[in-house]
Amino acid sequence: MKILHRILCACFCVCLFSAPAFAAEQGVKTTITSQKTVYDQSGSKVVFSGSVKVVRPDMTIWSDEMTVFLKPTDKKAAATPGPQAGAVSKIVAVGNVRLVREGKKGFCGKAVYNADESLVTMTVKPRLEDGDNSIAGKIIKLWLTDNRSEVVGGNEPVEAIFFTPKEGKK
C-alpha cells in the first residue's frame, strides 16, 4: 500500500514541461497513462513505459518512455520517506516524443526537463512547429519561465521555415 501511495504521489508531482506559474497552481490535474509504471524503491525515480501520455490543461505529451527523477525528501517536512509534491528534479522523455502546448507542436527523440532551470532540452532530430512555420536543428532549448528559446545547429545548419501573408494584388 505504501508503494502505491508513493507512485500516486510521484504522478501528481509531475509538472512536466510547464512554467512554474502552472506548477504553483493548486489543484491542476495531471493525468499520466502508460502500459507499465515502475517506482524505484529508493524513492529516487518513477519510470513510465509503453505509450506514455501526459495530459494537463496547458499541455499534452506523448513518448515511448518517461523517467521522473525525484529530489531527496526533506525529513523535517515529511514524516514518511518518499516523493513529496513538487519534488521533481528532472524528467527525461525518450522515443517518439511529441508535445502540444497552446497550439504549438514539438517533436524529437529525447526531451529533458530540468526543474531547477525550468529548461527543456530537445535532442535527436528536434523540431518545433507553429502552424506552417517550423524550426529544426541539432539541439533546441526552451526556457519556460523566460519564454525564450535557442536552436543550435551541428553538422547541419539550423533550418527555419516561415510563411508570411500574401500581399493583396495591386
Short mmCIF file of N, CA and C in Angstrom, two decimals:
data_model
loop_
_atom_site.label_atom_id
_atom_site.label_comp_id
_atom_site.label_asym_id
_atom_site.label_seq_id
_atom_site.Cartn_x
_atom_site.Cartn_y
_atom_site.Cartn_z
N MET A 1 0.82 -1.19 0.00
CA MET A 1 0.00 0.00 0.00
C MET A 1 0.86 1.26 0.00
N LYS A 2 2.00 1.24 0.77
CA LYS A 2 2.89 2.40 0.79
C LYS A 2 3.49 2.67 -0.58
N ILE A 3 3.82 1.60 -1.31
CA ILE A 3 4.40 1.77 -2.65
C ILE A 3 3.37 2.40 -3.58
N LEU A 4 2.14 1.95 -3.53
CA LEU A 4 1.08 2.53 -4.35
C LEU A 4 0.91 4.00 -4.01
N HIS A 5 0.93 4.34 -2.73
CA HIS A 5 0.80 5.73 -2.30
C HIS A 5 1.95 6.57 -2.86
N ARG A 6 3.16 6.05 -2.82
CA ARG A 6 4.32 6.78 -3.32
C ARG A 6 4.24 6.98 -4.83
N ILE A 7 3.79 5.96 -5.55
CA ILE A 7 3.64 6.09 -7.00
C ILE A 7 2.61 7.16 -7.32
N LEU A 8 1.50 7.15 -6.61
CA LEU A 8 0.47 8.16 -6.85
C LEU A 8 0.99 9.56 -6.53
N CYS A 9 1.73 9.69 -5.45
CA CYS A 9 2.32 10.99 -5.11
C CYS A 9 3.26 11.47 -6.21
N ALA A 10 4.06 10.54 -6.73
CA ALA A 10 5.01 10.90 -7.79
C ALA A 10 4.26 11.34 -9.04
N CYS A 11 3.18 10.65 -9.35
CA CYS A 11 2.39 11.02 -10.54
C CYS A 11 1.85 12.43 -10.41
N PHE A 12 1.36 12.75 -9.22
CA PHE A 12 0.75 14.06 -9.02
C PHE A 12 1.78 15.18 -8.99
N CYS A 13 3.03 14.85 -8.65
CA CYS A 13 4.03 15.91 -8.56
C CYS A 13 4.69 16.19 -9.90
N VAL A 14 4.33 15.47 -10.93
CA VAL A 14 4.91 15.69 -12.24
C VAL A 14 4.35 16.98 -12.83
N CYS A 15 5.18 17.95 -12.97
CA CYS A 15 4.78 19.24 -13.54
C CYS A 15 5.50 19.38 -14.87
N LEU A 16 5.26 18.46 -15.75
CA LEU A 16 6.05 18.27 -16.93
C LEU A 16 6.00 19.44 -17.90
N PHE A 17 7.14 19.97 -18.21
CA PHE A 17 7.34 20.99 -19.23
C PHE A 17 6.38 22.17 -19.10
N SER A 18 6.05 22.54 -17.89
CA SER A 18 5.16 23.68 -17.72
C SER A 18 5.84 24.74 -16.89
N ALA A 19 5.47 25.97 -17.12
CA ALA A 19 6.06 27.08 -16.40
C ALA A 19 5.73 26.98 -14.92
N PRO A 20 6.61 27.53 -14.05
CA PRO A 20 6.36 27.45 -12.62
C PRO A 20 5.02 28.05 -12.21
N ALA A 21 4.51 29.01 -12.94
CA ALA A 21 3.20 29.57 -12.60
C ALA A 21 2.13 28.48 -12.64
N PHE A 22 2.21 27.59 -13.62
CA PHE A 22 1.26 26.49 -13.69
C PHE A 22 1.54 25.49 -12.58
N ALA A 23 2.81 25.23 -12.30
CA ALA A 23 3.17 24.26 -11.27
C ALA A 23 2.72 24.73 -9.90
N ALA A 24 2.71 26.05 -9.69
CA ALA A 24 2.35 26.59 -8.38
C ALA A 24 0.84 26.55 -8.14
N GLU A 25 0.06 26.44 -9.19
CA GLU A 25 -1.39 26.39 -9.03
C GLU A 25 -1.79 25.19 -8.20
N GLN A 26 -2.75 25.38 -7.35
CA GLN A 26 -3.28 24.27 -6.57
C GLN A 26 -4.38 23.61 -7.38
N GLY A 27 -4.40 22.30 -7.38
CA GLY A 27 -5.49 21.58 -8.00
C GLY A 27 -5.39 21.41 -9.50
N VAL A 28 -4.23 21.67 -10.11
CA VAL A 28 -4.07 21.43 -11.54
C VAL A 28 -3.97 19.93 -11.76
N LYS A 29 -4.88 19.40 -12.54
CA LYS A 29 -4.93 17.95 -12.76
C LYS A 29 -3.90 17.53 -13.80
N THR A 30 -3.10 16.52 -13.45
CA THR A 30 -2.16 15.90 -14.37
C THR A 30 -2.51 14.42 -14.43
N THR A 31 -2.77 13.92 -15.64
CA THR A 31 -3.10 12.51 -15.82
C THR A 31 -1.99 11.87 -16.64
N ILE A 32 -1.41 10.79 -16.12
CA ILE A 32 -0.37 10.06 -16.84
C ILE A 32 -0.87 8.65 -17.07
N THR A 33 -0.83 8.21 -18.33
CA THR A 33 -1.18 6.83 -18.64
C THR A 33 0.01 6.18 -19.32
N SER A 34 0.20 4.90 -19.04
CA SER A 34 1.28 4.13 -19.66
C SER A 34 0.93 2.65 -19.53
N GLN A 35 1.63 1.83 -20.28
CA GLN A 35 1.39 0.40 -20.18
C GLN A 35 2.03 -0.19 -18.93
N LYS A 36 3.08 0.49 -18.42
CA LYS A 36 3.77 -0.01 -17.24
C LYS A 36 4.35 1.16 -16.46
N THR A 37 4.31 1.05 -15.13
CA THR A 37 4.90 2.05 -14.26
C THR A 37 5.72 1.34 -13.20
N VAL A 38 6.98 1.78 -13.03
CA VAL A 38 7.86 1.17 -12.04
C VAL A 38 8.39 2.28 -11.13
N TYR A 39 8.17 2.09 -9.83
CA TYR A 39 8.68 3.04 -8.84
C TYR A 39 9.93 2.44 -8.21
N ASP A 40 11.03 3.19 -8.25
CA ASP A 40 12.30 2.75 -7.66
C ASP A 40 12.15 2.77 -6.13
N GLN A 41 12.44 1.65 -5.48
CA GLN A 41 12.27 1.53 -4.03
C GLN A 41 13.06 2.57 -3.24
N SER A 42 14.14 3.04 -3.80
CA SER A 42 14.93 4.04 -3.09
C SER A 42 14.23 5.39 -3.06
N GLY A 43 13.18 5.51 -3.85
CA GLY A 43 12.41 6.75 -3.87
C GLY A 43 12.97 7.81 -4.78
N SER A 44 13.90 7.44 -5.64
CA SER A 44 14.55 8.45 -6.47
C SER A 44 13.97 8.61 -7.86
N LYS A 45 13.19 7.63 -8.35
CA LYS A 45 12.65 7.80 -9.69
C LYS A 45 11.42 6.92 -9.93
N VAL A 46 10.62 7.38 -10.91
CA VAL A 46 9.46 6.63 -11.39
C VAL A 46 9.61 6.53 -12.90
N VAL A 47 9.48 5.32 -13.45
CA VAL A 47 9.61 5.10 -14.89
C VAL A 47 8.26 4.68 -15.44
N PHE A 48 7.77 5.45 -16.42
CA PHE A 48 6.55 5.12 -17.14
C PHE A 48 6.98 4.62 -18.51
N SER A 49 6.47 3.48 -18.96
CA SER A 49 6.88 2.96 -20.26
C SER A 49 5.70 2.41 -21.04
N GLY A 50 5.81 2.48 -22.34
CA GLY A 50 4.78 1.97 -23.23
C GLY A 50 3.65 2.94 -23.44
N SER A 51 3.64 3.62 -24.57
CA SER A 51 2.56 4.55 -24.93
C SER A 51 2.26 5.54 -23.81
N VAL A 52 3.29 6.25 -23.36
CA VAL A 52 3.12 7.21 -22.27
C VAL A 52 2.40 8.45 -22.79
N LYS A 53 1.42 8.89 -22.02
CA LYS A 53 0.68 10.10 -22.36
C LYS A 53 0.46 10.91 -21.09
N VAL A 54 0.86 12.18 -21.13
CA VAL A 54 0.67 13.10 -20.01
C VAL A 54 -0.30 14.17 -20.48
N VAL A 55 -1.38 14.35 -19.72
CA VAL A 55 -2.38 15.36 -20.08
C VAL A 55 -2.52 16.34 -18.93
N ARG A 56 -2.31 17.60 -19.23
CA ARG A 56 -2.53 18.72 -18.31
C ARG A 56 -3.41 19.73 -19.04
N PRO A 57 -4.03 20.63 -18.33
CA PRO A 57 -4.86 21.63 -19.02
C PRO A 57 -4.08 22.46 -20.03
N ASP A 58 -2.78 22.68 -19.79
CA ASP A 58 -1.97 23.53 -20.65
C ASP A 58 -1.13 22.77 -21.68
N MET A 59 -1.04 21.43 -21.55
CA MET A 59 -0.14 20.70 -22.43
C MET A 59 -0.47 19.21 -22.46
N THR A 60 -0.13 18.59 -23.60
CA THR A 60 -0.20 17.13 -23.73
C THR A 60 1.13 16.65 -24.27
N ILE A 61 1.64 15.54 -23.70
CA ILE A 61 2.94 15.00 -24.10
C ILE A 61 2.80 13.50 -24.31
N TRP A 62 3.44 13.00 -25.36
CA TRP A 62 3.48 11.57 -25.64
C TRP A 62 4.94 11.15 -25.75
N SER A 63 5.24 9.92 -25.33
CA SER A 63 6.58 9.36 -25.54
C SER A 63 6.51 7.86 -25.33
N ASP A 64 7.57 7.18 -25.73
CA ASP A 64 7.64 5.73 -25.51
C ASP A 64 7.96 5.42 -24.05
N GLU A 65 8.81 6.28 -23.44
CA GLU A 65 9.20 6.07 -22.04
C GLU A 65 9.47 7.42 -21.40
N MET A 66 9.14 7.52 -20.12
CA MET A 66 9.38 8.75 -19.38
C MET A 66 9.88 8.39 -17.99
N THR A 67 10.99 9.01 -17.61
CA THR A 67 11.56 8.78 -16.28
C THR A 67 11.50 10.08 -15.51
N VAL A 68 10.89 10.03 -14.32
CA VAL A 68 10.78 11.18 -13.45
C VAL A 68 11.77 10.98 -12.30
N PHE A 69 12.75 11.88 -12.20
CA PHE A 69 13.74 11.82 -11.13
C PHE A 69 13.28 12.74 -10.01
N LEU A 70 13.30 12.22 -8.79
CA LEU A 70 12.79 12.96 -7.65
C LEU A 70 13.91 13.47 -6.77
N LYS A 71 13.70 14.66 -6.20
CA LYS A 71 14.66 15.21 -5.25
C LYS A 71 14.55 14.43 -3.95
N PRO A 72 15.64 14.34 -3.21
CA PRO A 72 15.55 13.67 -1.90
C PRO A 72 14.54 14.40 -1.03
N THR A 73 13.81 13.64 -0.23
CA THR A 73 12.81 14.25 0.63
C THR A 73 13.47 14.94 1.81
N ASP A 74 12.84 15.99 2.26
CA ASP A 74 13.27 16.71 3.45
C ASP A 74 12.64 16.01 4.64
N LYS A 75 13.45 15.37 5.45
CA LYS A 75 12.92 14.57 6.57
C LYS A 75 12.16 15.44 7.57
N LYS A 76 12.48 16.72 7.63
CA LYS A 76 11.75 17.61 8.54
C LYS A 76 10.37 17.91 7.99
N ALA A 77 10.25 17.97 6.64
CA ALA A 77 8.97 18.33 6.02
C ALA A 77 8.05 17.14 5.88
N ALA A 78 8.60 15.94 5.90
CA ALA A 78 7.77 14.76 5.70
C ALA A 78 8.01 13.74 6.79
N ALA A 79 6.94 13.20 7.31
CA ALA A 79 7.06 12.19 8.36
C ALA A 79 7.47 10.85 7.78
N THR A 80 7.14 10.61 6.51
CA THR A 80 7.50 9.34 5.87
C THR A 80 8.36 9.62 4.66
N PRO A 81 9.31 8.71 4.37
CA PRO A 81 10.15 8.90 3.18
C PRO A 81 9.33 8.69 1.92
N GLY A 82 9.86 9.17 0.80
CA GLY A 82 9.18 9.01 -0.48
C GLY A 82 8.99 10.36 -1.14
N PRO A 83 8.44 10.37 -2.33
CA PRO A 83 8.29 11.61 -3.07
C PRO A 83 7.29 12.54 -2.41
N GLN A 84 7.55 13.82 -2.50
CA GLN A 84 6.67 14.84 -1.99
C GLN A 84 6.22 15.72 -3.15
N ALA A 85 5.09 16.38 -2.99
CA ALA A 85 4.59 17.27 -4.04
C ALA A 85 5.66 18.30 -4.38
N GLY A 86 5.90 18.50 -5.68
CA GLY A 86 6.89 19.46 -6.12
C GLY A 86 8.31 18.97 -6.01
N ALA A 87 8.53 17.68 -5.81
CA ALA A 87 9.86 17.14 -5.58
C ALA A 87 10.54 16.66 -6.86
N VAL A 88 10.08 17.06 -8.01
CA VAL A 88 10.67 16.63 -9.27
C VAL A 88 11.95 17.42 -9.52
N SER A 89 13.04 16.71 -9.84
CA SER A 89 14.28 17.41 -10.19
C SER A 89 14.50 17.40 -11.70
N LYS A 90 14.18 16.27 -12.35
CA LYS A 90 14.42 16.15 -13.78
C LYS A 90 13.44 15.14 -14.36
N ILE A 91 13.05 15.36 -15.60
CA ILE A 91 12.19 14.41 -16.32
C ILE A 91 12.82 14.16 -17.68
N VAL A 92 12.94 12.88 -18.03
CA VAL A 92 13.51 12.51 -19.32
C VAL A 92 12.47 11.71 -20.10
N ALA A 93 12.09 12.21 -21.26
CA ALA A 93 11.16 11.51 -22.16
C ALA A 93 11.95 11.07 -23.38
N VAL A 94 11.83 9.78 -23.74
CA VAL A 94 12.57 9.26 -24.89
C VAL A 94 11.65 8.47 -25.81
N GLY A 95 11.98 8.50 -27.08
CA GLY A 95 11.26 7.72 -28.08
C GLY A 95 9.99 8.38 -28.55
N ASN A 96 9.98 8.85 -29.77
CA ASN A 96 8.78 9.43 -30.39
C ASN A 96 8.12 10.48 -29.51
N VAL A 97 8.92 11.42 -29.01
CA VAL A 97 8.40 12.45 -28.12
C VAL A 97 7.63 13.49 -28.93
N ARG A 98 6.40 13.76 -28.48
CA ARG A 98 5.56 14.80 -29.08
C ARG A 98 5.01 15.68 -27.97
N LEU A 99 5.01 16.98 -28.20
CA LEU A 99 4.49 17.95 -27.24
C LEU A 99 3.49 18.85 -27.95
N VAL A 100 2.39 19.15 -27.31
CA VAL A 100 1.43 20.12 -27.84
C VAL A 100 1.11 21.08 -26.72
N ARG A 101 1.37 22.36 -26.96
CA ARG A 101 1.11 23.41 -25.96
C ARG A 101 0.66 24.67 -26.68
N GLU A 102 -0.51 25.15 -26.31
CA GLU A 102 -1.06 26.38 -26.87
C GLU A 102 -1.05 26.36 -28.40
N GLY A 103 -1.39 25.22 -28.99
CA GLY A 103 -1.47 25.10 -30.44
C GLY A 103 -0.13 24.89 -31.12
N LYS A 104 0.95 24.98 -30.37
CA LYS A 104 2.28 24.76 -30.92
C LYS A 104 2.68 23.32 -30.68
N LYS A 105 3.50 22.77 -31.59
CA LYS A 105 3.88 21.36 -31.51
C LYS A 105 5.39 21.22 -31.49
N GLY A 106 5.87 20.21 -30.77
CA GLY A 106 7.28 19.88 -30.73
C GLY A 106 7.46 18.39 -30.96
N PHE A 107 8.53 18.03 -31.66
CA PHE A 107 8.82 16.63 -31.97
C PHE A 107 10.31 16.40 -31.75
N CYS A 108 10.67 15.25 -31.17
CA CYS A 108 12.08 14.91 -31.01
C CYS A 108 12.19 13.46 -30.55
N GLY A 109 13.41 12.97 -30.48
CA GLY A 109 13.65 11.62 -29.98
C GLY A 109 13.89 11.60 -28.48
N LYS A 110 14.31 12.78 -27.93
CA LYS A 110 14.57 12.85 -26.48
C LYS A 110 14.34 14.29 -26.01
N ALA A 111 13.63 14.39 -24.89
CA ALA A 111 13.42 15.70 -24.26
C ALA A 111 13.75 15.57 -22.78
N VAL A 112 14.54 16.53 -22.27
CA VAL A 112 14.93 16.52 -20.87
C VAL A 112 14.45 17.83 -20.24
N TYR A 113 13.68 17.72 -19.16
CA TYR A 113 13.20 18.88 -18.42
C TYR A 113 14.00 19.00 -17.13
N ASN A 114 14.67 20.12 -16.93
CA ASN A 114 15.41 20.40 -15.71
C ASN A 114 14.56 21.37 -14.90
N ALA A 115 14.01 20.91 -13.78
CA ALA A 115 13.06 21.70 -13.00
C ALA A 115 13.71 22.94 -12.39
N ASP A 116 14.95 22.84 -11.93
CA ASP A 116 15.61 23.99 -11.29
C ASP A 116 15.77 25.16 -12.25
N GLU A 117 16.03 24.86 -13.51
CA GLU A 117 16.22 25.91 -14.52
C GLU A 117 14.96 26.17 -15.34
N SER A 118 13.94 25.36 -15.16
CA SER A 118 12.73 25.41 -15.98
C SER A 118 13.12 25.37 -17.46
N LEU A 119 14.01 24.43 -17.79
CA LEU A 119 14.59 24.31 -19.12
C LEU A 119 14.25 22.96 -19.74
N VAL A 120 13.74 23.00 -20.96
CA VAL A 120 13.50 21.79 -21.75
C VAL A 120 14.58 21.75 -22.83
N THR A 121 15.32 20.65 -22.90
CA THR A 121 16.33 20.47 -23.94
C THR A 121 15.87 19.33 -24.83
N MET A 122 15.63 19.64 -26.09
CA MET A 122 15.17 18.65 -27.07
C MET A 122 16.33 18.26 -27.97
N THR A 123 16.54 16.93 -28.13
CA THR A 123 17.60 16.43 -29.00
C THR A 123 17.04 15.29 -29.86
N VAL A 124 17.87 14.74 -30.71
CA VAL A 124 17.53 13.66 -31.65
C VAL A 124 16.43 14.15 -32.61
N LYS A 125 16.87 14.89 -33.59
CA LYS A 125 16.03 15.46 -34.64
C LYS A 125 14.88 16.32 -34.07
N PRO A 126 15.22 17.32 -33.24
CA PRO A 126 14.16 18.16 -32.68
C PRO A 126 13.58 19.14 -33.70
N ARG A 127 12.28 19.38 -33.58
CA ARG A 127 11.59 20.30 -34.49
C ARG A 127 10.42 20.94 -33.74
N LEU A 128 10.25 22.24 -33.93
CA LEU A 128 9.10 22.94 -33.39
C LEU A 128 8.24 23.44 -34.54
N GLU A 129 6.93 23.39 -34.37
CA GLU A 129 6.00 23.86 -35.40
C GLU A 129 4.97 24.79 -34.78
N ASP A 130 4.71 25.86 -35.49
CA ASP A 130 3.65 26.80 -35.12
C ASP A 130 2.88 27.08 -36.40
N GLY A 131 1.81 26.33 -36.62
CA GLY A 131 1.09 26.42 -37.89
C GLY A 131 1.99 25.90 -39.00
N ASP A 132 2.16 26.68 -40.06
CA ASP A 132 3.03 26.28 -41.17
C ASP A 132 4.50 26.60 -40.90
N ASN A 133 4.78 27.40 -39.89
CA ASN A 133 6.15 27.79 -39.56
C ASN A 133 6.81 26.67 -38.76
N SER A 134 8.12 26.47 -38.99
CA SER A 134 8.84 25.45 -38.24
C SER A 134 10.30 25.83 -38.11
N ILE A 135 10.95 25.22 -37.12
CA ILE A 135 12.38 25.40 -36.93
C ILE A 135 12.96 24.08 -36.43
N ALA A 136 14.14 23.73 -36.94
CA ALA A 136 14.79 22.46 -36.58
C ALA A 136 16.29 22.69 -36.47
N GLY A 137 16.93 21.85 -35.69
CA GLY A 137 18.38 21.92 -35.52
C GLY A 137 18.86 20.67 -34.81
N LYS A 138 20.07 20.74 -34.29
CA LYS A 138 20.61 19.60 -33.56
C LYS A 138 20.08 19.58 -32.12
N ILE A 139 19.99 20.77 -31.50
CA ILE A 139 19.51 20.92 -30.13
C ILE A 139 18.57 22.12 -30.07
N ILE A 140 17.43 21.94 -29.40
CA ILE A 140 16.52 23.05 -29.15
C ILE A 140 16.37 23.17 -27.64
N LYS A 141 16.64 24.38 -27.13
CA LYS A 141 16.49 24.66 -25.70
C LYS A 141 15.33 25.63 -25.51
N LEU A 142 14.44 25.29 -24.59
CA LEU A 142 13.29 26.13 -24.29
C LEU A 142 13.31 26.50 -22.81
N TRP A 143 13.49 27.80 -22.50
CA TRP A 143 13.40 28.27 -21.13
C TRP A 143 11.96 28.72 -20.91
N LEU A 144 11.23 27.97 -20.11
CA LEU A 144 9.79 28.18 -19.98
C LEU A 144 9.43 29.44 -19.21
N THR A 145 10.17 29.78 -18.17
CA THR A 145 9.82 30.98 -17.41
C THR A 145 10.15 32.25 -18.17
N ASP A 146 11.20 32.21 -18.98
CA ASP A 146 11.62 33.39 -19.75
C ASP A 146 10.92 33.47 -21.10
N ASN A 147 10.23 32.41 -21.49
CA ASN A 147 9.57 32.34 -22.79
C ASN A 147 10.57 32.64 -23.91
N ARG A 148 11.74 31.99 -23.86
CA ARG A 148 12.75 32.17 -24.90
C ARG A 148 13.29 30.81 -25.31
N SER A 149 13.94 30.78 -26.46
CA SER A 149 14.47 29.52 -26.96
C SER A 149 15.79 29.76 -27.68
N GLU A 150 16.51 28.66 -27.87
CA GLU A 150 17.78 28.68 -28.60
C GLU A 150 17.82 27.42 -29.44
N VAL A 151 18.16 27.57 -30.72
CA VAL A 151 18.29 26.43 -31.60
C VAL A 151 19.73 26.38 -32.08
N VAL A 152 20.38 25.23 -31.85
CA VAL A 152 21.78 25.06 -32.19
C VAL A 152 21.89 24.07 -33.35
N GLY A 153 22.67 24.44 -34.36
CA GLY A 153 22.94 23.53 -35.46
C GLY A 153 24.15 22.68 -35.12
N GLY A 154 24.34 21.65 -35.85
CA GLY A 154 25.51 20.79 -35.66
C GLY A 154 26.21 20.69 -36.99
N ASN A 155 26.33 19.48 -37.51
CA ASN A 155 26.88 19.29 -38.85
C ASN A 155 25.95 19.89 -39.89
N GLU A 156 24.67 19.90 -39.59
CA GLU A 156 23.67 20.52 -40.46
C GLU A 156 23.29 21.88 -39.86
N PRO A 157 22.99 22.86 -40.70
CA PRO A 157 22.60 24.17 -40.16
C PRO A 157 21.19 24.14 -39.58
N VAL A 158 20.89 25.16 -38.77
CA VAL A 158 19.53 25.35 -38.29
C VAL A 158 18.66 25.69 -39.49
N GLU A 159 17.48 25.07 -39.55
CA GLU A 159 16.56 25.35 -40.65
C GLU A 159 15.28 25.94 -40.10
N ALA A 160 14.98 27.17 -40.52
CA ALA A 160 13.75 27.84 -40.12
C ALA A 160 12.91 28.10 -41.36
N ILE A 161 11.66 27.74 -41.29
CA ILE A 161 10.73 27.97 -42.40
C ILE A 161 9.61 28.86 -41.88
N PHE A 162 9.47 30.04 -42.49
CA PHE A 162 8.44 31.00 -42.09
C PHE A 162 7.58 31.36 -43.28
N PHE A 163 6.31 31.48 -43.04
CA PHE A 163 5.37 31.90 -44.07
C PHE A 163 4.83 33.27 -43.70
N THR A 164 4.84 34.15 -44.68
CA THR A 164 4.27 35.48 -44.47
C THR A 164 2.97 35.58 -45.27
N PRO A 165 2.04 36.40 -44.80
CA PRO A 165 0.78 36.53 -45.54
C PRO A 165 1.02 37.09 -46.94
N LYS A 166 0.21 36.62 -47.87
CA LYS A 166 0.31 37.15 -49.24
C LYS A 166 -0.17 38.58 -49.25
N GLU A 167 0.54 39.39 -50.04
CA GLU A 167 0.13 40.78 -50.18
C GLU A 167 -1.01 40.85 -51.18
N GLY A 168 -1.90 41.78 -50.97
CA GLY A 168 -3.02 41.95 -51.88
C GLY A 168 -2.56 42.38 -53.26
N LYS A 169 -3.34 42.00 -54.29
CA LYS A 169 -2.97 42.39 -55.66
C LYS A 169 -3.18 43.87 -55.83
N LYS A 170 -2.27 44.50 -56.59
CA LYS A 170 -2.33 45.94 -56.82
C LYS A 170 -2.77 46.23 -58.21
#
